[in-house]
Amino acid sequence: MHLAPHTLRRVVSAATVALLATAVGCAPQPDEKSAAKPTGTAGATCAKGKLATQTSDKLTIATDEPAYEPWFKDGKPANGEGFESAVAYAVAQQLGYDKANVVWQSVPFNKAFAPGVKTFDFDINQVSISAERKKAVDFSSGYYDVRQAVIALKNSKAAKATSIADLKGLKLGAQVGTTSLNYIDDVVKPTQEPAAYAKNDQAKSALQNGQVDAIVVDLPTAFYITAAEVTDAKIVGQFENQGGTPEQFGLVLDKGSALTSCVTTAVDALRKDGTLASIEKQWLSDAVDAPVLK
């Protein structure tokens, strides 16, 4: 959830509220189709720099605040540094918008994929593609394949875990509305109720204060946390992806957005020409192998 640090992201009727509760509370993993197929209006015009954006001649991109490393650098999404900032600008360029024509907006993690009209053209904030979330928003094709990881303090009992069974009796925590929390509930199935936090920073503090035995975040975030933020912690291991396709982060768009097919085409082009791989190598090079928990 920011590899580190970084993170996370409205009501017209009672039905809308119910849908929001489902999207946030369940935080499901992607199904076999959701990670591979984009949603949205087909046949939209994708004339470069002339899309039907929120503001004419501008591309509005949203993310959460604070913006964590290694997804963003120095808490400044607009500087082009960090994996997601670099990806955002690469997509913008594919769409025909240079850096000067990109406008950044702050949107909380959970609100990014909640029902309701969006004020951004697309949101980039480590949001996993899932069938449940697709009921409220559109997604581009995936721009990053993700695994979830467990972090514990080095001198703790949790740090000695080598299997999922070893985690079951522990007090675990994760950010609310994330796949990380979903993995605790559906993969670990702990005997204690997991702790859910609004922000990853709160989860990290709980770990340091002994309120939880371990926390779950995405693997890149885990490497950053243990290397730069909670240096007396270690990566216990990573989970295998569940299902037939990998969990993927996707760009979030308004439901039925005319931009969805254009943004997806841009992401697919960046994957095909190696740009995404190059950006990943530059900013997420530490996210290498970690022990697999089975």
PDB file of C-alpha atoms in Angstrom:
ATOM      1  CA  MET A   1       0.000   0.000   0.000  1.00  0.00           C
ATOM      2  CA  HIS A   2       2.892   4.288  -0.379  1.00  0.00           C
ATOM      3  CA  LEU A   3       6.090   0.628  -1.496  1.00  0.00           C
ATOM      4  CA  ALA A   4       6.287   2.528   1.012  1.00  0.00           C
ATOM      5  CA  PRO A   5       4.738   4.594   2.100  1.00  0.00           C
ATOM      6  CA  HIS A   6       2.150   5.800   0.016  1.00  0.00           C
ATOM      7  CA  THR A   7      -1.146   5.803  -0.399  1.00  0.00           C
ATOM      8  CA  LEU A   8      -4.442   5.430  -0.044  1.00  0.00           C
ATOM      9  CA  ARG A   9      -7.882   6.761  -1.899  1.00  0.00           C
ATOM     10  CA  ARG A  10     -19.133  10.300  -3.090  1.00  0.00           C
ATOM     11  CA  VAL A  11     -23.628  10.072  -1.834  1.00  0.00           C
ATOM     12  CA  VAL A  12     -26.729  10.330  -3.720  1.00  0.00           C
ATOM     13  CA  SER A  13     -28.948   7.720  -2.103  1.00  0.00           C
ATOM     14  CA  ALA A  14     -29.059   4.960   0.448  1.00  0.00           C
ATOM     15  CA  ALA A  15     -28.162   2.528  -2.317  1.00  0.00           C
ATOM     16  CA  THR A  16     -25.019   4.496  -3.051  1.00  0.00           C
ATOM     17  CA  VAL A  17     -24.015   4.380   0.601  1.00  0.00           C
ATOM     18  CA  ALA A  18     -24.477   0.639   0.660  1.00  0.00           C
ATOM     19  CA  LEU A  19     -22.304   0.253  -2.410  1.00  0.00           C
ATOM     20  CA  LEU A  20     -19.562   2.384  -0.884  1.00  0.00           C
ATOM     21  CA  ALA A  21     -19.577   0.291   2.259  1.00  0.00           C
ATOM     22  CA  THR A  22     -19.155  -2.828   0.184  1.00  0.00           C
ATOM     23  CA  ALA A  23     -16.317  -1.409  -1.902  1.00  0.00           C
ATOM     24  CA  VAL A  24     -14.413  -0.207   1.146  1.00  0.00           C
ATOM     25  CA  GLY A  25     -15.142  -3.028   3.533  1.00  0.00           C
ATOM     26  CA  CYS A  26     -14.573  -5.977   1.257  1.00  0.00           C
ATOM     27  CA  ALA A  27     -11.491  -4.698  -0.567  1.00  0.00           C
ATOM     28  CA  PRO A  28     -11.658  -7.770  -2.798  1.00  0.00           C
ATOM     29  CA  GLN A  29      -8.891  -9.172  -4.907  1.00  0.00           C
ATOM     30  CA  PRO A  30      -9.228  -8.941  -8.663  1.00  0.00           C
ATOM     31  CA  ASP A  31     -11.055 -11.739 -10.384  1.00  0.00           C
ATOM     32  CA  GLU A  32      -9.641 -13.518 -13.405  1.00  0.00           C
ATOM     33  CA  LYS A  33     -11.161 -11.030 -15.850  1.00  0.00           C
ATOM     34  CA  SER A  34     -10.908  -7.770 -13.964  1.00  0.00           C
ATOM     35  CA  ALA A  35      -7.137  -7.442 -14.125  1.00  0.00           C
ATOM     36  CA  ALA A  36      -7.012  -8.054 -17.835  1.00  0.00           C
ATOM     37  CA  LYS A  37      -9.972  -6.183 -19.330  1.00  0.00           C
ATOM     38  CA  PRO A  38     -10.643  -2.451 -19.106  1.00  0.00           C
ATOM     39  CA  THR A  39     -14.086  -1.002 -18.649  1.00  0.00           C
ATOM     40  CA  GLY A  40     -15.720   2.130 -19.984  1.00  0.00           C
ATOM     41  CA  THR A  41     -17.199   3.622 -23.120  1.00  0.00           C
ATOM     42  CA  ALA A  42     -15.770   2.163 -26.277  1.00  0.00           C
ATOM     43  CA  GLY A  43     -15.122   4.166 -29.416  1.00  0.00           C
ATOM     44  CA  ALA A  44     -14.247   7.410 -27.649  1.00  0.00           C
ATOM     45  CA  THR A  45     -12.121   9.859 -29.607  1.00  0.00           C
ATOM     46  CA  CYS A  46      -8.507   9.800 -28.454  1.00  0.00           C
ATOM     47  CA  ALA A  47      -7.127  12.750 -30.429  1.00  0.00           C
ATOM     48  CA  LYS A  48      -3.900  13.652 -28.666  1.00  0.00           C
ATOM     49  CA  GLY A  49      -4.250  16.609 -26.322  1.00  0.00           C
ATOM     50  CA  LYS A  50      -7.913  17.019 -27.293  1.00  0.00           C
ATOM     51  CA  LEU A  51      -9.671  14.589 -24.974  1.00  0.00           C
ATOM     52  CA  ALA A  52     -12.934  15.334 -23.178  1.00  0.00           C
ATOM     53  CA  THR A  53     -11.107  16.143 -19.954  1.00  0.00           C
ATOM     54  CA  GLN A  54     -12.312  17.927 -16.811  1.00  0.00           C
ATOM     55  CA  THR A  55     -10.602  21.121 -17.996  1.00  0.00           C
ATOM     56  CA  SER A  56     -10.014  21.875 -21.662  1.00  0.00           C
ATOM     57  CA  ASP A  57      -6.398  21.309 -22.727  1.00  0.00           C
ATOM     58  CA  LYS A  58      -5.516  20.025 -19.249  1.00  0.00           C
ATOM     59  CA  LEU A  59      -5.262  16.523 -17.776  1.00  0.00           C
ATOM     60  CA  THR A  60      -6.295  16.297 -14.109  1.00  0.00           C
ATOM     61  CA  ILE A  61      -4.626  13.467 -12.205  1.00  0.00           C
ATOM     62  CA  ALA A  62      -5.486  12.601  -8.599  1.00  0.00           C
ATOM     63  CA  THR A  63      -3.682  10.816  -5.794  1.00  0.00           C
ATOM     64  CA  ASP A  64      -3.834  10.665  -2.004  1.00  0.00           C
ATOM     65  CA  GLU A  65      -2.039  12.977   0.405  1.00  0.00           C
ATOM     66  CA  PRO A  66       0.493  12.428   1.757  1.00  0.00           C
ATOM     67  CA  ALA A  67       2.061  10.858  -1.315  1.00  0.00           C
ATOM     68  CA  TYR A  68       4.524   8.197  -0.195  1.00  0.00           C
ATOM     69  CA  GLU A  69       7.771   6.833  -1.568  1.00  0.00           C
ATOM     70  CA  PRO A  70       8.654   4.976  -3.643  1.00  0.00           C
ATOM     71  CA  TRP A  71       5.428   5.721  -5.506  1.00  0.00           C
ATOM     72  CA  PHE A  72       6.160   9.450  -5.247  1.00  0.00           C
ATOM     73  CA  LYS A  73       9.248  11.393  -4.197  1.00  0.00           C
ATOM     74  CA  ASP A  74       9.405  14.008  -1.436  1.00  0.00           C
ATOM     75  CA  GLY A  75       5.602  14.020  -1.163  1.00  0.00           C
ATOM     76  CA  LYS A  76       5.340  15.921  -4.460  1.00  0.00           C
ATOM     77  CA  PRO A  77       3.398  14.063  -7.170  1.00  0.00           C
ATOM     78  CA  ALA A  78       4.034  16.840  -9.692  1.00  0.00           C
ATOM     79  CA  ASN A  79       7.816  16.433  -9.745  1.00  0.00           C
ATOM     80  CA  GLY A  80       7.776  13.357 -11.985  1.00  0.00           C
ATOM     81  CA  GLU A  81       9.837  11.325  -9.514  1.00  0.00           C
ATOM     82  CA  GLY A  82       8.736   8.046  -7.987  1.00  0.00           C
ATOM     83  CA  PHE A  83       7.112   5.123  -9.774  1.00  0.00           C
ATOM     84  CA  GLU A  84       3.524   6.370  -9.970  1.00  0.00           C
ATOM     85  CA  SER A  85       4.443   9.965 -10.737  1.00  0.00           C
ATOM     86  CA  ALA A  86       6.626   8.749 -13.596  1.00  0.00           C
ATOM     87  CA  VAL A  87       3.875   6.428 -14.851  1.00  0.00           C
ATOM     88  CA  ALA A  88       1.306   9.246 -14.664  1.00  0.00           C
ATOM     89  CA  TYR A  89       3.433  11.544 -16.798  1.00  0.00           C
ATOM     90  CA  ALA A  90       4.224   8.757 -19.246  1.00  0.00           C
ATOM     91  CA  VAL A  91       0.478   8.129 -19.689  1.00  0.00           C
ATOM     92  CA  ALA A  92      -0.126  11.875 -20.017  1.00  0.00           C
ATOM     93  CA  GLN A  93       2.479  12.072 -22.769  1.00  0.00           C
ATOM     94  CA  GLN A  94       0.853   9.164 -24.591  1.00  0.00           C
ATOM     95  CA  LEU A  95      -2.436  11.054 -24.410  1.00  0.00           C
ATOM     96  CA  GLY A  96      -0.837  14.212 -25.793  1.00  0.00           C
ATOM     97  CA  TYR A  97      -0.384  16.260 -22.614  1.00  0.00           C
ATOM     98  CA  ASP A  98       3.024  17.540 -21.600  1.00  0.00           C
ATOM     99  CA  LYS A  99       4.035  18.143 -17.991  1.00  0.00           C
ATOM    100  CA  ALA A 100       2.891  21.778 -18.070  1.00  0.00           C
ATOM    101  CA  ASN A 101      -0.638  20.651 -18.963  1.00  0.00           C
ATOM    102  CA  VAL A 102      -1.001  18.173 -16.104  1.00  0.00           C
ATOM    103  CA  VAL A 103      -2.909  19.313 -12.995  1.00  0.00           C
ATOM    104  CA  TRP A 104      -2.627  17.311  -9.760  1.00  0.00           C
ATOM    105  CA  GLN A 105      -5.464  16.928  -7.277  1.00  0.00           C
ATOM    106  CA  SER A 106      -5.611  15.408  -3.785  1.00  0.00           C
ATOM    107  CA  VAL A 107      -8.250  12.691  -3.331  1.00  0.00           C
ATOM    108  CA  PRO A 108      -8.362  10.280  -0.344  1.00  0.00           C
ATOM    109  CA  PHE A 109      -7.702   6.655  -1.255  1.00  0.00           C
ATOM    110  CA  ASN A 110     -11.187   5.289  -0.502  1.00  0.00           C
ATOM    111  CA  LYS A 111     -12.966   8.160  -2.275  1.00  0.00           C
ATOM    112  CA  ALA A 112     -11.087   7.486  -5.488  1.00  0.00           C
ATOM    113  CA  PHE A 113     -13.116   4.331  -6.161  1.00  0.00           C
ATOM    114  CA  ALA A 114     -16.302   5.262  -4.275  1.00  0.00           C
ATOM    115  CA  PRO A 115     -19.529   5.825  -6.239  1.00  0.00           C
ATOM    116  CA  GLY A 116     -20.182   9.320  -7.540  1.00  0.00           C
ATOM    117  CA  VAL A 117     -19.042  11.782 -10.172  1.00  0.00           C
ATOM    118  CA  LYS A 118     -15.285  12.317 -10.204  1.00  0.00           C
ATOM    119  CA  THR A 119     -13.442  15.621 -10.263  1.00  0.00           C
ATOM    120  CA  PHE A 120     -10.345  14.047 -11.876  1.00  0.00           C
ATOM    121  CA  ASP A 121      -9.623  12.492 -15.256  1.00  0.00           C
ATOM    122  CA  PHE A 122      -7.848   9.557 -13.667  1.00  0.00           C
ATOM    123  CA  ASP A 123      -6.520   8.626 -10.228  1.00  0.00           C
ATOM    124  CA  ILE A 124      -3.241   6.818  -9.597  1.00  0.00           C
ATOM    125  CA  ASN A 125      -2.813   5.556  -6.036  1.00  0.00           C
ATOM    126  CA  GLN A 126      -2.038   1.840  -5.826  1.00  0.00           C
ATOM    127  CA  VAL A 127      -5.692   0.930  -6.342  1.00  0.00           C
ATOM    128  CA  SER A 128      -6.113  -2.778  -7.089  1.00  0.00           C
ATOM    129  CA  ILE A 129      -8.480  -3.677  -9.906  1.00  0.00           C
ATOM    130  CA  SER A 130     -11.421  -5.725  -8.680  1.00  0.00           C
ATOM    131  CA  ALA A 131     -14.862  -6.731  -9.881  1.00  0.00           C
ATOM    132  CA  GLU A 132     -16.460  -5.123  -6.816  1.00  0.00           C
ATOM    133  CA  ARG A 133     -14.799  -1.773  -7.391  1.00  0.00           C
ATOM    134  CA  LYS A 134     -15.736  -1.920 -11.076  1.00  0.00           C
ATOM    135  CA  LYS A 135     -19.354  -1.546 -10.015  1.00  0.00           C
ATOM    136  CA  ALA A 136     -18.594   2.051  -9.046  1.00  0.00           C
ATOM    137  CA  VAL A 137     -15.704   3.130 -11.289  1.00  0.00           C
ATOM    138  CA  ASP A 138     -13.800   2.296 -14.456  1.00  0.00           C
ATOM    139  CA  PHE A 139     -10.234   1.008 -14.526  1.00  0.00           C
ATOM    140  CA  SER A 140      -7.522   1.116 -17.132  1.00  0.00           C
ATOM    141  CA  SER A 141      -5.590  -2.048 -17.808  1.00  0.00           C
ATOM    142  CA  GLY A 142      -3.045  -2.813 -15.100  1.00  0.00           C
ATOM    143  CA  TYR A 143       0.164  -0.813 -14.881  1.00  0.00           C
ATOM    144  CA  TYR A 144       1.805  -2.831 -12.060  1.00  0.00           C
ATOM    145  CA  ASP A 145       1.597  -6.456 -10.915  1.00  0.00           C
ATOM    146  CA  VAL A 146       1.442  -6.631  -7.120  1.00  0.00           C
ATOM    147  CA  ARG A 147       2.146  -8.995  -4.259  1.00  0.00           C
ATOM    148  CA  GLN A 148       1.306  -8.442  -0.603  1.00  0.00           C
ATOM    149  CA  ALA A 149       3.901  -8.767   2.156  1.00  0.00           C
ATOM    150  CA  VAL A 150       4.085  -9.073   5.949  1.00  0.00           C
ATOM    151  CA  ILE A 151       6.264  -6.783   8.100  1.00  0.00           C
ATOM    152  CA  ALA A 152       7.179  -7.405  11.751  1.00  0.00           C
ATOM    153  CA  LEU A 153       9.718  -6.032  14.212  1.00  0.00           C
ATOM    154  CA  LYS A 154      12.946  -8.006  14.018  1.00  0.00           C
ATOM    155  CA  ASN A 155      12.948  -9.149  17.643  1.00  0.00           C
ATOM    156  CA  SER A 156       9.293 -10.212  17.698  1.00  0.00           C
ATOM    157  CA  LYS A 157       7.660 -13.620  17.572  1.00  0.00           C
ATOM    158  CA  ALA A 158       5.981 -12.619  14.315  1.00  0.00           C
ATOM    159  CA  ALA A 159       9.374 -12.148  12.665  1.00  0.00           C
ATOM    160  CA  LYS A 160       9.977 -15.885  12.979  1.00  0.00           C
ATOM    161  CA  ALA A 161       6.881 -16.846  10.971  1.00  0.00           C
ATOM    162  CA  THR A 162       7.610 -19.005   7.943  1.00  0.00           C
ATOM    163  CA  SER A 163       4.078 -19.969   6.927  1.00  0.00           C
ATOM    164  CA  ILE A 164       0.520 -18.672   6.847  1.00  0.00           C
ATOM    165  CA  ALA A 165      -0.283 -20.981   9.752  1.00  0.00           C
ATOM    166  CA  ASP A 166       2.313 -19.159  11.843  1.00  0.00           C
ATOM    167  CA  LEU A 167       0.399 -15.887  11.321  1.00  0.00           C
ATOM    168  CA  LYS A 168      -3.029 -17.123  12.388  1.00  0.00           C
ATOM    169  CA  GLY A 169      -2.621 -16.431  16.104  1.00  0.00           C
ATOM    170  CA  LEU A 170      -1.104 -12.974  15.637  1.00  0.00           C
ATOM    171  CA  LYS A 171      -2.687  -9.522  15.823  1.00  0.00           C
ATOM    172  CA  LEU A 172      -2.386  -8.214  12.274  1.00  0.00           C
ATOM    173  CA  GLY A 173      -3.114  -4.791  10.811  1.00  0.00           C
ATOM    174  CA  ALA A 174      -3.502  -3.051   7.440  1.00  0.00           C
ATOM    175  CA  GLN A 175      -4.966   0.030   5.818  1.00  0.00           C
ATOM    176  CA  VAL A 176      -8.745  -0.035   5.424  1.00  0.00           C
ATOM    177  CA  GLY A 177     -10.145  -0.553   1.936  1.00  0.00           C
ATOM    178  CA  THR A 178      -7.013  -2.290   0.674  1.00  0.00           C
ATOM    179  CA  THR A 179      -6.170  -5.683  -0.736  1.00  0.00           C
ATOM    180  CA  SER A 180      -3.699  -5.951   2.147  1.00  0.00           C
ATOM    181  CA  LEU A 181      -6.573  -6.109   4.622  1.00  0.00           C
ATOM    182  CA  ASN A 182      -8.380  -8.494   2.318  1.00  0.00           C
ATOM    183  CA  TYR A 183      -5.419 -10.884   2.401  1.00  0.00           C
ATOM    184  CA  ILE A 184      -5.510 -10.888   6.200  1.00  0.00           C
ATOM    185  CA  ASP A 185      -9.218 -11.722   6.239  1.00  0.00           C
ATOM    186  CA  ASP A 186      -9.348 -14.216   3.373  1.00  0.00           C
ATOM    187  CA  VAL A 187      -5.893 -15.798   3.215  1.00  0.00           C
ATOM    188  CA  VAL A 188      -4.525 -15.719   6.765  1.00  0.00           C
ATOM    189  CA  LYS A 189      -7.946 -15.924   8.481  1.00  0.00           C
ATOM    190  CA  PRO A 190      -6.470 -14.971  11.872  1.00  0.00           C
ATOM    191  CA  THR A 191      -8.045 -15.950  15.168  1.00  0.00           C
ATOM    192  CA  GLN A 192      -7.936 -12.303  16.285  1.00  0.00           C
ATOM    193  CA  GLU A 193      -9.877  -9.500  14.579  1.00  0.00           C
ATOM    194  CA  PRO A 194      -7.420  -7.579  12.396  1.00  0.00           C
ATOM    195  CA  ALA A 195      -6.859  -3.879  13.004  1.00  0.00           C
ATOM    196  CA  ALA A 196      -7.873  -1.545  10.150  1.00  0.00           C
ATOM    197  CA  TYR A 197      -6.265   1.882   9.838  1.00  0.00           C
ATOM    198  CA  ALA A 198      -7.176   4.930   7.752  1.00  0.00           C
ATOM    199  CA  LYS A 199      -3.566   5.405   6.682  1.00  0.00           C
ATOM    200  CA  ASN A 200      -0.455   3.260   6.356  1.00  0.00           C
ATOM    201  CA  ASP A 201       1.299   5.697   8.698  1.00  0.00           C
ATOM    202  CA  GLN A 202      -1.133   4.683  11.446  1.00  0.00           C
ATOM    203  CA  ALA A 203      -0.471   1.006  10.774  1.00  0.00           C
ATOM    204  CA  LYS A 204       3.266   1.591  10.995  1.00  0.00           C
ATOM    205  CA  SER A 205       2.887   3.455  14.291  1.00  0.00           C
ATOM    206  CA  ALA A 206       0.767   0.616  15.672  1.00  0.00           C
ATOM    207  CA  LEU A 207       3.513  -1.839  14.735  1.00  0.00           C
ATOM    208  CA  GLN A 208       6.192   0.258  16.412  1.00  0.00           C
ATOM    209  CA  ASN A 209       4.057   0.710  19.535  1.00  0.00           C
ATOM    210  CA  GLY A 210       3.330  -2.984  19.883  1.00  0.00           C
ATOM    211  CA  GLN A 211      -0.408  -2.617  19.189  1.00  0.00           C
ATOM    212  CA  VAL A 212      -0.150  -5.181  16.410  1.00  0.00           C
ATOM    213  CA  ASP A 213       2.301  -8.015  15.853  1.00  0.00           C
ATOM    214  CA  ALA A 214       2.644  -7.440  12.119  1.00  0.00           C
ATOM    215  CA  ILE A 215       1.195  -5.380   9.284  1.00  0.00           C
ATOM    216  CA  VAL A 216       0.452  -6.234   5.667  1.00  0.00           C
ATOM    217  CA  VAL A 217       1.312  -3.899   2.783  1.00  0.00           C
ATOM    218  CA  ASP A 218       2.237  -4.340  -0.867  1.00  0.00           C
ATOM    219  CA  LEU A 219       5.740  -5.676  -1.419  1.00  0.00           C
ATOM    220  CA  PRO A 220       7.342  -2.469  -2.776  1.00  0.00           C
ATOM    221  CA  THR A 221       6.000  -0.537   0.201  1.00  0.00           C
ATOM    222  CA  ALA A 222       7.337  -3.218   2.512  1.00  0.00           C
ATOM    223  CA  PHE A 223      10.856  -2.809   1.174  1.00  0.00           C
ATOM    224  CA  TYR A 224      10.705   0.948   1.629  1.00  0.00           C
ATOM    225  CA  ILE A 225       9.264   0.804   5.147  1.00  0.00           C
ATOM    226  CA  THR A 226      11.902  -1.621   6.385  1.00  0.00           C
ATOM    227  CA  ALA A 227      14.764   0.199   4.669  1.00  0.00           C
ATOM    228  CA  ALA A 228      13.920   3.817   5.469  1.00  0.00           C
ATOM    229  CA  GLU A 229      11.133   4.176   8.029  1.00  0.00           C
ATOM    230  CA  VAL A 230      10.982   1.311  10.509  1.00  0.00           C
ATOM    231  CA  THR A 231      14.525   0.050  10.316  1.00  0.00           C
ATOM    232  CA  ASP A 232      14.089  -2.343  13.244  1.00  0.00           C
ATOM    233  CA  ALA A 233      11.471  -4.208  11.196  1.00  0.00           C
ATOM    234  CA  LYS A 234      11.876  -6.908   8.561  1.00  0.00           C
ATOM    235  CA  ILE A 235       9.887  -8.425   5.732  1.00  0.00           C
ATOM    236  CA  VAL A 236       8.634 -11.730   7.087  1.00  0.00           C
ATOM    237  CA  GLY A 237       7.531 -12.886   3.655  1.00  0.00           C
ATOM    238  CA  GLN A 238       5.179 -12.348   0.760  1.00  0.00           C
ATOM    239  CA  PHE A 239       1.917 -14.028  -0.220  1.00  0.00           C
ATOM    240  CA  GLU A 240       1.356 -15.865  -3.456  1.00  0.00           C
ATOM    241  CA  ASN A 241      -1.184 -14.163  -5.673  1.00  0.00           C
ATOM    242  CA  GLN A 242      -4.631 -15.656  -5.355  1.00  0.00           C
ATOM    243  CA  GLY A 243      -6.559 -16.680  -8.453  1.00  0.00           C
ATOM    244  CA  GLY A 244      -5.564 -17.186 -12.065  1.00  0.00           C
ATOM    245  CA  THR A 245      -4.209 -13.691 -12.770  1.00  0.00           C
ATOM    246  CA  PRO A 246      -1.960 -11.400 -10.736  1.00  0.00           C
ATOM    247  CA  GLU A 247      -3.312  -8.598  -8.613  1.00  0.00           C
ATOM    248  CA  GLN A 248      -2.789  -5.383 -10.556  1.00  0.00           C
ATOM    249  CA  PHE A 249      -2.916  -1.674  -9.855  1.00  0.00           C
ATOM    250  CA  GLY A 250      -5.052   0.224 -12.387  1.00  0.00           C
ATOM    251  CA  LEU A 251      -5.772   3.862 -13.104  1.00  0.00           C
ATOM    252  CA  VAL A 252      -9.214   4.825 -11.756  1.00  0.00           C
ATOM    253  CA  LEU A 253     -11.708   6.730 -13.912  1.00  0.00           C
ATOM    254  CA  ASP A 254     -15.307   7.847 -13.569  1.00  0.00           C
ATOM    255  CA  LYS A 255     -17.848   5.103 -14.280  1.00  0.00           C
ATOM    256  CA  GLY A 256     -18.518   5.052 -18.026  1.00  0.00           C
ATOM    257  CA  SER A 257     -15.825   7.637 -18.707  1.00  0.00           C
ATOM    258  CA  ALA A 258     -15.192   8.437 -22.361  1.00  0.00           C
ATOM    259  CA  LEU A 259     -11.502   8.465 -21.465  1.00  0.00           C
ATOM    260  CA  THR A 260     -11.260   4.855 -20.254  1.00  0.00           C
ATOM    261  CA  SER A 261     -10.434   3.299 -23.617  1.00  0.00           C
ATOM    262  CA  CYS A 262      -7.934   6.081 -24.395  1.00  0.00           C
ATOM    263  CA  VAL A 263      -6.148   5.699 -21.064  1.00  0.00           C
ATOM    264  CA  THR A 264      -6.109   1.920 -21.412  1.00  0.00           C
ATOM    265  CA  THR A 265      -4.601   2.202 -24.891  1.00  0.00           C
ATOM    266  CA  ALA A 266      -1.908   4.468 -23.442  1.00  0.00           C
ATOM    267  CA  VAL A 267      -1.086   2.040 -20.613  1.00  0.00           C
ATOM    268  CA  ASP A 268      -0.985  -0.903 -23.023  1.00  0.00           C
ATOM    269  CA  ALA A 269       1.404   0.990 -25.315  1.00  0.00           C
ATOM    270  CA  LEU A 270       3.716   1.770 -22.391  1.00  0.00           C
ATOM    271  CA  ARG A 271       3.758  -1.885 -21.367  1.00  0.00           C
ATOM    272  CA  LYS A 272       4.395  -3.051 -24.924  1.00  0.00           C
ATOM    273  CA  ASP A 273       7.289  -0.677 -25.637  1.00  0.00           C
ATOM    274  CA  GLY A 274       9.001  -1.429 -22.314  1.00  0.00           C
ATOM    275  CA  THR A 275       8.414   1.956 -20.701  1.00  0.00           C
ATOM    276  CA  LEU A 276       6.589   0.518 -17.686  1.00  0.00           C
ATOM    277  CA  ALA A 277       9.332  -2.036 -17.141  1.00  0.00           C
ATOM    278  CA  SER A 278      11.962   0.688 -17.334  1.00  0.00           C
ATOM    279  CA  ILE A 279      10.123   2.895 -14.829  1.00  0.00           C
ATOM    280  CA  GLU A 280       9.650  -0.068 -12.500  1.00  0.00           C
ATOM    281  CA  LYS A 281      13.337  -0.921 -12.668  1.00  0.00           C
ATOM    282  CA  GLN A 282      14.276   2.678 -11.854  1.00  0.00           C
ATOM    283  CA  TRP A 283      11.942   3.223  -8.906  1.00  0.00           C
ATOM    284  CA  LEU A 284      11.064  -0.221  -7.560  1.00  0.00           C
ATOM    285  CA  SER A 285      14.331  -2.084  -7.992  1.00  0.00           C
ATOM    286  CA  ASP A 286      14.382  -3.105  -4.321  1.00  0.00           C
ATOM    287  CA  ALA A 287      11.095  -4.994  -4.690  1.00  0.00           C
ATOM    288  CA  VAL A 288      12.815  -8.267  -5.401  1.00  0.00           C
ATOM    289  CA  ASP A 289      12.311 -11.754  -4.055  1.00  0.00           C
ATOM    290  CA  ALA A 290      11.139 -12.201  -0.480  1.00  0.00           C
ATOM    291  CA  PRO A 291      10.278 -15.536   1.184  1.00  0.00           C
ATOM    292  CA  VAL A 292       6.917 -16.867   0.038  1.00  0.00           C
ATOM    293  CA  LEU A 293       4.471 -17.702   2.837  1.00  0.00           C
ATOM    294  CA  LYS A 294       2.397 -20.814   2.152  1.00  0.00           C
TER     295      LYS A 294
END
